[in-house]
XYZ file of C-alpha atoms in Angstrom:
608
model
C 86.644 73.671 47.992
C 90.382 73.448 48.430
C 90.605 77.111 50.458
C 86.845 76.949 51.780
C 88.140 75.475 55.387
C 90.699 77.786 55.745
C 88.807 81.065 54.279
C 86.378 79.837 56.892
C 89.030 79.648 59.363
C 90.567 83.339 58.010
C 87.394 84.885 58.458
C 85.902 83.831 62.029
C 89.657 84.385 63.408
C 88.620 88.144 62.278
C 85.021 88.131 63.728
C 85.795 85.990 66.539
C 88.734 87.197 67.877
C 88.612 84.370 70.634
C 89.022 81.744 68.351
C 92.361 82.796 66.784
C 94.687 81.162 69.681
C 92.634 77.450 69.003
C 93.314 78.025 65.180
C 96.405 78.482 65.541
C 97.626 75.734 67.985
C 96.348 73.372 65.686
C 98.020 74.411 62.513
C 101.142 74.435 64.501
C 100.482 70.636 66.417
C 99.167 69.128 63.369
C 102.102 70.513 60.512
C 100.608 68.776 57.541
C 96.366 70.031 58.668
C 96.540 72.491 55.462
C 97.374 69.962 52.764
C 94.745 67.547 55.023
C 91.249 66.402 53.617
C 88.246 69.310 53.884
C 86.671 67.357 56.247
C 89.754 67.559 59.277
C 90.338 71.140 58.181
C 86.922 72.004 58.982
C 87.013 70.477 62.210
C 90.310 71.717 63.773
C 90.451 74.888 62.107
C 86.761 75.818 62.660
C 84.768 74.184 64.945
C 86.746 73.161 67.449
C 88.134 76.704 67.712
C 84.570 78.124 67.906
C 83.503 75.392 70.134
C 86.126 76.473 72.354
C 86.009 80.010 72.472
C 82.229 79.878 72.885
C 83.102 78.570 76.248
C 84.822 82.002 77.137
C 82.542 84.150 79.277
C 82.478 87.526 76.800
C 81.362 84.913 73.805
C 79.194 83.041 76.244
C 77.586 86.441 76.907
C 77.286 87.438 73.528
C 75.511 84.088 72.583
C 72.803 84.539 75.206
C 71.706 88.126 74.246
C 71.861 88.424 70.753
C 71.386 84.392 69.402
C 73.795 82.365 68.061
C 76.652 83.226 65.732
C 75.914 82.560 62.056
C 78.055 81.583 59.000
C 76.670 82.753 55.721
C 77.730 80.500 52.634
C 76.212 81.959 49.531
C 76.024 79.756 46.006
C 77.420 76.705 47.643
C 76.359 75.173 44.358
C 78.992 77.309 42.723
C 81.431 74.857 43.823
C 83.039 72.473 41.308
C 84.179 69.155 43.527
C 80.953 67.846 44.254
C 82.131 65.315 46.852
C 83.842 67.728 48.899
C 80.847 69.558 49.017
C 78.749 66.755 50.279
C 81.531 66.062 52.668
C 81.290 69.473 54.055
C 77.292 68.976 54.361
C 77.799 65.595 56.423
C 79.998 66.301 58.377
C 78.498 69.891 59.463
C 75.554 67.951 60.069
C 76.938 65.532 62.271
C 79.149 68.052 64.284
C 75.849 69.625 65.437
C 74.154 66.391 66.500
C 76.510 65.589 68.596
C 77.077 69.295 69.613
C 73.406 70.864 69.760
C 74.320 73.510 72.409
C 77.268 75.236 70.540
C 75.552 78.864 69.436
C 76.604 78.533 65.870
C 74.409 78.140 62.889
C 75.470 77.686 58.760
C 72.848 79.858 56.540
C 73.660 78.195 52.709
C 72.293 79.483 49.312
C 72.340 77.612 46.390
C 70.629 76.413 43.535
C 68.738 72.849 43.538
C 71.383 70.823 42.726
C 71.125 67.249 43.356
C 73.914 66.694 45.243
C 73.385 69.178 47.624
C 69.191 68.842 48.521
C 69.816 65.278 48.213
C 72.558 65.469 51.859
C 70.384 68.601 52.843
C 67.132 66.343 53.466
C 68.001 66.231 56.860
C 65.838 66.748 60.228
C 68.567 68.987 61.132
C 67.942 71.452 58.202
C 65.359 73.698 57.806
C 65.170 73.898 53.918
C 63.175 77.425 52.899
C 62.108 77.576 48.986
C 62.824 81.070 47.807
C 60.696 80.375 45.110
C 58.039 81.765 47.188
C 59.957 85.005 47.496
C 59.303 87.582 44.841
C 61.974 89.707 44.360
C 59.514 91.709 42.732
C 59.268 94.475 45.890
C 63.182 94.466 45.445
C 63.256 95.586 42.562
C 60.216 98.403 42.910
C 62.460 99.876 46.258
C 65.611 99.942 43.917
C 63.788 101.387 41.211
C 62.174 103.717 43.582
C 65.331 104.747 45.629
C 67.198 105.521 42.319
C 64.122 107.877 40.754
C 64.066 109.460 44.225
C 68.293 110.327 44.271
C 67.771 111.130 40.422
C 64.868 113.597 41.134
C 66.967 115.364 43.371
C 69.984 116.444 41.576
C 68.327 116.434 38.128
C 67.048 119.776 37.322
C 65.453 118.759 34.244
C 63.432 116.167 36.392
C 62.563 118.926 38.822
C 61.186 121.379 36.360
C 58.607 118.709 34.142
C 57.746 117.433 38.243
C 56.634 121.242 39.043
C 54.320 121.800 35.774
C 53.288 118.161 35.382
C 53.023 116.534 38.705
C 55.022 114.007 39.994
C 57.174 111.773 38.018
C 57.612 108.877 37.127
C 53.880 107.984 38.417
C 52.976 105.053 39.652
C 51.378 103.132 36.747
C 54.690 103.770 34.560
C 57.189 102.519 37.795
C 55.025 99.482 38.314
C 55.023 98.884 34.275
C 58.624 98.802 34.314
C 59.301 97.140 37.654
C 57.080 94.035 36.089
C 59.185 94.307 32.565
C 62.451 93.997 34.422
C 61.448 90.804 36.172
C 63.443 89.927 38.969
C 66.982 91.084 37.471
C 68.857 94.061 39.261
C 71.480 93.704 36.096
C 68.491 94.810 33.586
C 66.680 96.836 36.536
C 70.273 98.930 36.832
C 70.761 98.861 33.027
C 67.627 100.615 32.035
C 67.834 103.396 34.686
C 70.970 104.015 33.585
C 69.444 104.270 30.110
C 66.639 106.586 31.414
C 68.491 108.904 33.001
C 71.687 109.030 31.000
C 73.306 112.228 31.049
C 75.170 112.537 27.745
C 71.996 112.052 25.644
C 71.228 115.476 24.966
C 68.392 114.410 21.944
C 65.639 113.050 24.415
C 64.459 113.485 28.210
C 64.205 110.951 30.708
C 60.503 111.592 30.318
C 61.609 110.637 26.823
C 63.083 107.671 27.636
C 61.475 105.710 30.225
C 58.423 104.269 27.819
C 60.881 102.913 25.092
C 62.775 100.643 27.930
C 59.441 98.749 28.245
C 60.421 97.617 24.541
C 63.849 96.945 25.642
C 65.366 93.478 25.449
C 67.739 92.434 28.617
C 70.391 91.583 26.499
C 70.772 88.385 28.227
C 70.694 86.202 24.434
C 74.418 84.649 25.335
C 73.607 83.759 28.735
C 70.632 82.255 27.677
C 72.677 80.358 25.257
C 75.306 79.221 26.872
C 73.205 77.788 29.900
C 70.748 75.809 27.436
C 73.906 74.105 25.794
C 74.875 72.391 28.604
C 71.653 70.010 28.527
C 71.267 70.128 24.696
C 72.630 66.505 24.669
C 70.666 64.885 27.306
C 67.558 62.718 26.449
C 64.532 65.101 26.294
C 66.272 68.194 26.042
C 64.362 69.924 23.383
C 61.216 68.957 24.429
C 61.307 70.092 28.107
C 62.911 73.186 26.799
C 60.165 73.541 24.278
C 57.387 73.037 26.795
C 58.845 75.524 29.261
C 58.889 78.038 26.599
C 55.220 77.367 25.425
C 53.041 76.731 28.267
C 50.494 78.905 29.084
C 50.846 78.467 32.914
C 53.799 76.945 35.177
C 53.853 73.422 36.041
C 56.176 71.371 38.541
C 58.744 68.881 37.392
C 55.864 65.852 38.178
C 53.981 68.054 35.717
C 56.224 68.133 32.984
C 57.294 64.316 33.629
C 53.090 63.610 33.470
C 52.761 66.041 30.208
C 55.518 64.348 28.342
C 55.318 61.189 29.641
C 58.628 60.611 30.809
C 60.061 60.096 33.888
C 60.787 63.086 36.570
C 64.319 61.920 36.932
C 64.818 62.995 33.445
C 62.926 66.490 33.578
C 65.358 66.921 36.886
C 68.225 65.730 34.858
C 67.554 68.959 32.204
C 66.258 71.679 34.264
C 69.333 71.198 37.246
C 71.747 72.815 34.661
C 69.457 75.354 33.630
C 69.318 77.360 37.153
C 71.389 80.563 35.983
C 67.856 81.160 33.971
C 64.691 79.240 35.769
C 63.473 78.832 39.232
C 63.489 74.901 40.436
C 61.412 74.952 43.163
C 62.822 72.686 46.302
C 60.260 70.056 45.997
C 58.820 68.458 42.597
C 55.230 69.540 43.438
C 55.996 73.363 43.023
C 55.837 75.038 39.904
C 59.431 75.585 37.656
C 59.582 79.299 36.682
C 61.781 81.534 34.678
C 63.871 84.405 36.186
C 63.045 86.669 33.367
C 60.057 86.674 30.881
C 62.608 87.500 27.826
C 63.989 83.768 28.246
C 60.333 83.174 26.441
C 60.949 85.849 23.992
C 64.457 84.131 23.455
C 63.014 80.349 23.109
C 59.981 81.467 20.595
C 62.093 83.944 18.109
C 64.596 81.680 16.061
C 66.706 84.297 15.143
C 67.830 84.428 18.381
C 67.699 80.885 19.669
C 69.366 78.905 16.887
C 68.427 75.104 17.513
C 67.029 76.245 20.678
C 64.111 77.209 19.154
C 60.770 76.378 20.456
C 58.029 76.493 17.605
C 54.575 77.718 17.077
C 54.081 73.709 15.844
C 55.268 71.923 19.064
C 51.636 73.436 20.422
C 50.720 70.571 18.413
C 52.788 68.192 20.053
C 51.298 69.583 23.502
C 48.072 69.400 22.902
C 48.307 65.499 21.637
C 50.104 65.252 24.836
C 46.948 66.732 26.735
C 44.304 64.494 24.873
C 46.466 61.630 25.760
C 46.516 62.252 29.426
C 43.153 63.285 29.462
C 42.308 59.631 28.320
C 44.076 58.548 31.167
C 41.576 59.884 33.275
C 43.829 61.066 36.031
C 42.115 63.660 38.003
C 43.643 66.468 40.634
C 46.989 66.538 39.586
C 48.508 69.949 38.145
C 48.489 68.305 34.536
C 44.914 67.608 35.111
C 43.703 71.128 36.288
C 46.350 72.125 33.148
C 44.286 70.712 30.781
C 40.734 71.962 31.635
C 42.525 75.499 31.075
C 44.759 75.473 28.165
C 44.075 72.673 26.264
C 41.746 74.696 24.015
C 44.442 76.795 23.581
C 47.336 74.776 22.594
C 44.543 73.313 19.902
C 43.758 77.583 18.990
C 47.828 78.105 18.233
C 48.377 75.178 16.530
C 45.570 75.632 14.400
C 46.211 79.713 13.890
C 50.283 78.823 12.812
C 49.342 76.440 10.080
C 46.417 78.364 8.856
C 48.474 81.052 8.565
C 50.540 79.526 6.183
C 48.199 78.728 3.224
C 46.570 82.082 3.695
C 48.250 83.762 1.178
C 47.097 81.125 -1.710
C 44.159 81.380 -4.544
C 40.633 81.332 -2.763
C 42.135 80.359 0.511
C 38.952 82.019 2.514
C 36.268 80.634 -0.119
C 37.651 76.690 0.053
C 38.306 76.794 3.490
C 35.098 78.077 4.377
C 32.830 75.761 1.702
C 35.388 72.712 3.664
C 34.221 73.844 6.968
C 30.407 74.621 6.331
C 29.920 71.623 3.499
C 27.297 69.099 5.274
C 28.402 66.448 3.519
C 32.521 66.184 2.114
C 32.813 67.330 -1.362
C 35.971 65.915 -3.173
C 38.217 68.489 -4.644
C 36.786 68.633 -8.203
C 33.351 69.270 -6.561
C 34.863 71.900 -4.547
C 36.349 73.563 -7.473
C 33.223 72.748 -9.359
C 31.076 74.727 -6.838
C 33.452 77.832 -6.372
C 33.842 78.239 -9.834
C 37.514 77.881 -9.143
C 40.632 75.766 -10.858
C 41.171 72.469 -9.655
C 44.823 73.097 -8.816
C 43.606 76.107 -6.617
C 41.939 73.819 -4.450
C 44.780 71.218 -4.019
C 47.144 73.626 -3.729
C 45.204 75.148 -0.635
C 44.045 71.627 0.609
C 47.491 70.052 0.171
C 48.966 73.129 2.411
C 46.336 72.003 5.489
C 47.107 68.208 5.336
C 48.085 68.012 8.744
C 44.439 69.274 9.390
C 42.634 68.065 6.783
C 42.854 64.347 4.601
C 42.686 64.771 0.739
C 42.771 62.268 -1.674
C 44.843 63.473 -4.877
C 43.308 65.952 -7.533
C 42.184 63.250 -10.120
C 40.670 61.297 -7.258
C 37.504 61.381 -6.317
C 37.497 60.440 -2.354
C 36.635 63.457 0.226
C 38.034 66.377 1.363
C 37.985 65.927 4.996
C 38.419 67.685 8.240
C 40.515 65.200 10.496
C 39.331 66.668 13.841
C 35.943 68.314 15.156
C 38.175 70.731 17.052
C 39.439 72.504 13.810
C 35.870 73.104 13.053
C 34.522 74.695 16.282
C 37.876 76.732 15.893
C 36.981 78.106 12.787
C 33.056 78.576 13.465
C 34.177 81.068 17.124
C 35.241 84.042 16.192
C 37.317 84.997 19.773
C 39.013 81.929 18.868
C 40.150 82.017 15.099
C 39.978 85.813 14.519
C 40.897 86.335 10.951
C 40.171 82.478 10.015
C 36.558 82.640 11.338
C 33.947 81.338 9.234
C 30.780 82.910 9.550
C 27.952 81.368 9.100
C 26.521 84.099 6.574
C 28.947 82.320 4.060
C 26.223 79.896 4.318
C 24.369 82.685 1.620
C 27.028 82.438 -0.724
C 27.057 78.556 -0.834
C 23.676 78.320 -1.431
C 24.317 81.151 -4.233
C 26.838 78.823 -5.809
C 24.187 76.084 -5.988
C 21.307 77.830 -7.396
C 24.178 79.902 -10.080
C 25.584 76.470 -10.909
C 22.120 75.150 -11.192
C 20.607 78.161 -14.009
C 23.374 77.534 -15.680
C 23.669 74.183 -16.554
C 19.623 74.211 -17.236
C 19.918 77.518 -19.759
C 23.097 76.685 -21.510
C 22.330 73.261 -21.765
C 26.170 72.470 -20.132
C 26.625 68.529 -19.107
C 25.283 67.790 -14.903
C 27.688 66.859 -12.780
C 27.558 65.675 -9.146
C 27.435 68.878 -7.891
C 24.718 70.028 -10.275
C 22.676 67.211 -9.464
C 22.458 68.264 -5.799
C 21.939 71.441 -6.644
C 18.860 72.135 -5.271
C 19.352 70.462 -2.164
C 22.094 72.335 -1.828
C 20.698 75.576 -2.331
C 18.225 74.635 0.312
C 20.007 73.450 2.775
C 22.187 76.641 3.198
C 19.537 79.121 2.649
C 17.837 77.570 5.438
C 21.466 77.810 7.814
C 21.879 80.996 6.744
C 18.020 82.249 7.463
C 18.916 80.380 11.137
C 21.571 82.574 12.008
C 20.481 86.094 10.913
C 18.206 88.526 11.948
C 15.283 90.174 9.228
C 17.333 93.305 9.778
C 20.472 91.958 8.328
C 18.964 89.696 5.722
C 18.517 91.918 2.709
C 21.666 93.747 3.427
C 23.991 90.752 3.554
C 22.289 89.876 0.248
C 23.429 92.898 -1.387
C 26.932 92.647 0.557
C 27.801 89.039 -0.331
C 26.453 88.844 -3.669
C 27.462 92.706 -5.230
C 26.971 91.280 -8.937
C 23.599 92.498 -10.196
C 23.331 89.525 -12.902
C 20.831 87.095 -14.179
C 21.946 84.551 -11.921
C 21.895 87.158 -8.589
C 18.013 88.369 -9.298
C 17.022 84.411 -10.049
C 18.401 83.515 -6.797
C 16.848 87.126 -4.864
C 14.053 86.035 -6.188
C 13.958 82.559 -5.242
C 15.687 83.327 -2.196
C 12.980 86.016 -1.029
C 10.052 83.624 -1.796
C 11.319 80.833 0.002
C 11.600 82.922 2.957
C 7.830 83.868 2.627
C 6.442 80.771 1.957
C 8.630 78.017 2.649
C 10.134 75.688 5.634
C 10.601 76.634 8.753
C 7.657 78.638 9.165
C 9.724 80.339 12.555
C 12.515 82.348 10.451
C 9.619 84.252 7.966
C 9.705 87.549 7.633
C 7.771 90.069 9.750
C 7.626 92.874 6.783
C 5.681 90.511 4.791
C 4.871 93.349 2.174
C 8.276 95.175 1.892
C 9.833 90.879 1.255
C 6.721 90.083 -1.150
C 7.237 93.795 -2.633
C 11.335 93.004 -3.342
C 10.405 88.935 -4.363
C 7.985 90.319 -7.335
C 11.248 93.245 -8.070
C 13.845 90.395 -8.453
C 11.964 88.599 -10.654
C 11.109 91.430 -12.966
C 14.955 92.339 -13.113
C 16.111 89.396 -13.595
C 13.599 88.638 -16.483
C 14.354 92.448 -17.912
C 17.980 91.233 -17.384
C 18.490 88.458 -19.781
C 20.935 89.242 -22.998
C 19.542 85.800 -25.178
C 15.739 85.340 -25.105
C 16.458 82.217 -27.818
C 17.414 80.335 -24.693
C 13.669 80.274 -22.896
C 12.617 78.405 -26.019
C 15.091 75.672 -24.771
C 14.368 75.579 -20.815
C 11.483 75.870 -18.465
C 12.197 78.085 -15.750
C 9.470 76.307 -13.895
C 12.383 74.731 -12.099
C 13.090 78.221 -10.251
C 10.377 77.719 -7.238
C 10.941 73.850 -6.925
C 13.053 74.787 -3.937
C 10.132 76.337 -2.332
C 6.836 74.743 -4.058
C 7.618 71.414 -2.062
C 7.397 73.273 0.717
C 3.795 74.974 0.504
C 1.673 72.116 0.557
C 0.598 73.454 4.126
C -1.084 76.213 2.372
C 0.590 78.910 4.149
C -1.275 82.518 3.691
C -0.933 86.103 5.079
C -3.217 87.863 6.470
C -2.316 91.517 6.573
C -3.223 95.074 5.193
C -1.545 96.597 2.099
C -0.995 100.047 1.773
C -1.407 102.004 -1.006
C 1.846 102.947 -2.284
C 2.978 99.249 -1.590
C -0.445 97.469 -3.803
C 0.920 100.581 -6.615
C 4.595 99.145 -6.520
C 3.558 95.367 -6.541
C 0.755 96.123 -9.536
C 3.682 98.410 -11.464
C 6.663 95.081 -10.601
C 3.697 92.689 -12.171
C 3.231 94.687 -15.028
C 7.271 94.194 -15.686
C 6.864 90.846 -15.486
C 4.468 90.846 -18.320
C 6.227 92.603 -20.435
C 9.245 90.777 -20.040
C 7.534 87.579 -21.019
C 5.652 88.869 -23.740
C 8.784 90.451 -25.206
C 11.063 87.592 -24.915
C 7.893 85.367 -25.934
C 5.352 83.123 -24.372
C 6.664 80.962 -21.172
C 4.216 78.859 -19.117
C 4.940 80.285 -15.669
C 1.492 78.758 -14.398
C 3.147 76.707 -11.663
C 5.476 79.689 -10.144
């Protein structure tokens, strides 16, 4: 600010030719004026002069047909000494209240910076937020100009334009135009890359789709303007939420998000202006001059400590169930929240799920967590999946800031924390490779009834899991028959349970008939034959199937329809007509069945 007065003075002596004589009568009747405070300088050595000369008739003439004279002052904020600046605003300001008739007008530029908006609040002032001007059309009419000039003395450019049609089109300029943002440093970078004469290996054609991979290059500006508000209280966080919300919000916004004060998202963000937008008032939304400061924030490679991660969604979306409590409606954090709260809760959720992925049975215990009507501790788990102990810890211990777990030799639930992490997992646009489909319902059940046959033909020890087997097996058979078609029934069957074994024709078997006969009557199958016809078939396999016929001297299978005899005391019959070949397939399936029995030797199968 030392040598703004008299560059000011320099310059309008050159434009204003009137005004040199005034300039220099008062350098030479006041000696010491250019070692003088900013303030006096301004005033004798600019607009006094102007005031003056503006009273000469060719000035006075100029004034009244073309408009007032104007003094351009761009990046005032670029200037260090603070209080000379806000000298320089005063006392413009109150030369033109007492002198509203001089034609003379100051257009300024700068940055929000405190000290200046604060002095510019002024009647006097008309304050205009470029925030609301895109440079966006800038950039396309640079970018178009530059392809236009190129097109013409590039003969390479001329001969693919004459076979292929004009070039670059219109999709591909507006592509890049919205990759470069609003820089003319990166928009005047990449053309130069597109177009660059000594690469003889590739074509501008080439060229032009790998610059919408290209990174600015902008990694130690970035840097270096985040460091200068790394100390302040709230740093990271405001720098975290810029970098991970899904839309803009104002400074009252961030204050309301992160419940702090706006002083102190002001206090961050004012040093930051090289790379954001701060809009002129605290109600418009804070922006970023280029969409690669987001790339920088969320890849720690790049960022260092100014690293914004995946987990701080978590911190954001505490932030928005908080606020929501507070039951503050129509401001931007409000309207916020209805749109990205989900989504916050989706990331967060995605990033730590992501991370136990790779263990033991990760799909299997997460899945048997999620569907499980009642909590299962993780013996019972393991117990269930036929799975080690440890595996389930291990994968459990992993998710703790999603799910509570008592310790492996402990017997308390395994339980999700939040409801959210369950409809997450149970929408498939929402978790994508986590979702849980509800046909895993079929294999719980299928661990049930296997868990069931063989503790009752091996004779192995119940445990709590075995004891509820057959609720169990009934309760998700009868989710899974909710939430699938008759098409898709027998196929998933054969999908989800590919071991032809004992334990798999049992369960078809069982499965099948409680589907025909059993509760609720509104999920039975319309190809009553073709079900009854593959019902009888399982059986007969499954009886044909078994390696050690000494072990149905020891158990009744009677057991295998108590999942569906409770069920029938409605007396539930068909009435439909059998075809030929299907009363020959059912008779031949019967005749299996006898054989099997009489083979292995005599079973009471009276109550099946």
């Amino acid at each position: 600010m030392t040598r703004f007065a008299t560059t000011l003075a320099c310059q309008l002596a050159d434009a204003v030719p009137e005004a040199a004589p005034f300039i220099e009568k008062a350098v030479k009747a006041k000696p010491g004026l250019l070692k003088s405070n900013l303030v006096a300088q301004l005033r004798h050595l600019v607009y006094e002069p102007f005031k003056a000369a503006a009273k000469r008739g060719r000035l006075l003439k100029t004034s009244l047909l073309k408009g007032p004279f104007l003094i351009v002052i761009d990046g005032l904020d670029e200037c260090e000494d603070r209080q000379d600046v806000q000298a320089f605003i005063d006392d413009m300001l109150e030369f033109f209240k007492k002198n509203p008739l001089v034609p003379l007008r100051v257009f300024i530029t700068s940055r929000v910076e405190q000290h200046i908006q604060s002095h510019l609040k002024n009647g006097q002032v008309r304050l205009e937020n470029l925030i609301n001007h895109c440079s966006r059309d800038d950039i396309d009419t640079f970018m178009r100009t530059c392809f236009e000039a190129e097109k013409e003395r590039n003969p390479i450019i001329n001969s693919y334009i004459r076979k292929q049609g004009d070039w670059p089109t219109k999709k591909d300029r507006d592509l890049l135009v919205d990759h470069i943002g609003g820089s003319f440093i990166f928009a005047s970078a990449l053309f130069k890359y597109i177009v660059d004469p000594t690469d003889n290996q590739s074509t501008p054609m080439d060229r032009l789709p790998h610059t919408l991979n290209m990174n600015p290059g902008l990694d130690t500006l970035y840097a270096r303007t985040l460091s200068r508000s790394q100390d302040l209280p709230h740093s990271s966080n405001i720098i975290s939420t810029l970098a991970l919300l899904f839309e803009p919000l104002p400074i009252v916004g961030f204050a309301e998000l992160l419940g702090i004060e706006s002083f102190e998202v002001v206090r961050v963000l004012v040093n930051l202006q090289a790379i954001i937008h701060i809009p002129g008032t605290d109600d418009l939304p804070v922006t970023m001059c280029h969409t690669s400061l987001r790339d920088f924030l969320t890849t720690e490679s790049r960022s260092g400590h100014f690293f914004a991660p995946p987990r701080f969604h978590a911190y954001l979306a505490d932030r928005c169930r908080d606020t929501e409590k507070e039951q503050r409606s129509g401001t931007a954090v409000a309207l916020y929240i209805v749109d990205h709260f989900e989504k916050h809760l989706d990331v967060t959720y995605a990033h730590i799920l992501a991370n136990s992925r790779n263990f033991p049975y990760f799909s299997d215990i997460i899945s048997t967590i999620t569907l499980l009507p009642e909590p299962l501790s993780i013996a019972e788990i393991a117990d269930l999946l036929c799975v080690k102990a440890s595996d389930v810890s291990q994968v459990v211990a992993s998710l703790r800031e999603l799910i509570d777990s008592p310790g492996i030799d402990e017997d308390g639930p395994v339980i999700i924390r939040h409801t959210s992490l369950r409809d997450f997992l149970a929408s498939a646009t929402r978790s994508s490779t986590f979702f849980v489909s509800p046909s895993y319902h079929l294999k719980l059940s299928y661990h049930y009834f296997s868990l069931k046959l063989e503790h009752r033909l091996n004779d192995i020890p119940s445990s709590p899991v075995t004891r509820n087997s057959h609720w169990g097996c009934e309760y998700h058979l009868v989710q899974y028959l909710k939430t699938s078609s008759e098409q898709s029934i027998l196929a998933k069957l054969k999908q989800l349970l590919p071991d032809q074994n004992l334990s798999y024709h049992f369960y078809l078997f069982t499965f099948i008939f409680f589907w025909l006969f059993g509760d609720p009557p509104d999920h039975r199958p319309q190809q009553v034959w073709f079900a009854l016809t593959k019902c009888i078939e399982s059986l007969a396999l499954g009886l044909e199937s078994d390696p050690a016929p000494d072990r149905w001297l020891q158990a009744r299978l009677c057991w295998l329809s108590g999942i569906s005899s409770i069920y029938m005391s409605g007396g539930y019959a068909y009435r439909s007509k059998i075809h030929q070949e299907q009363a020959t397939t059912l008779q031949r399936d019967v005749g299996r069945i006898g054989k099997a029995i009489r083979e292995k030797v005599f079973m009471d199968f009276s109550r099946l």
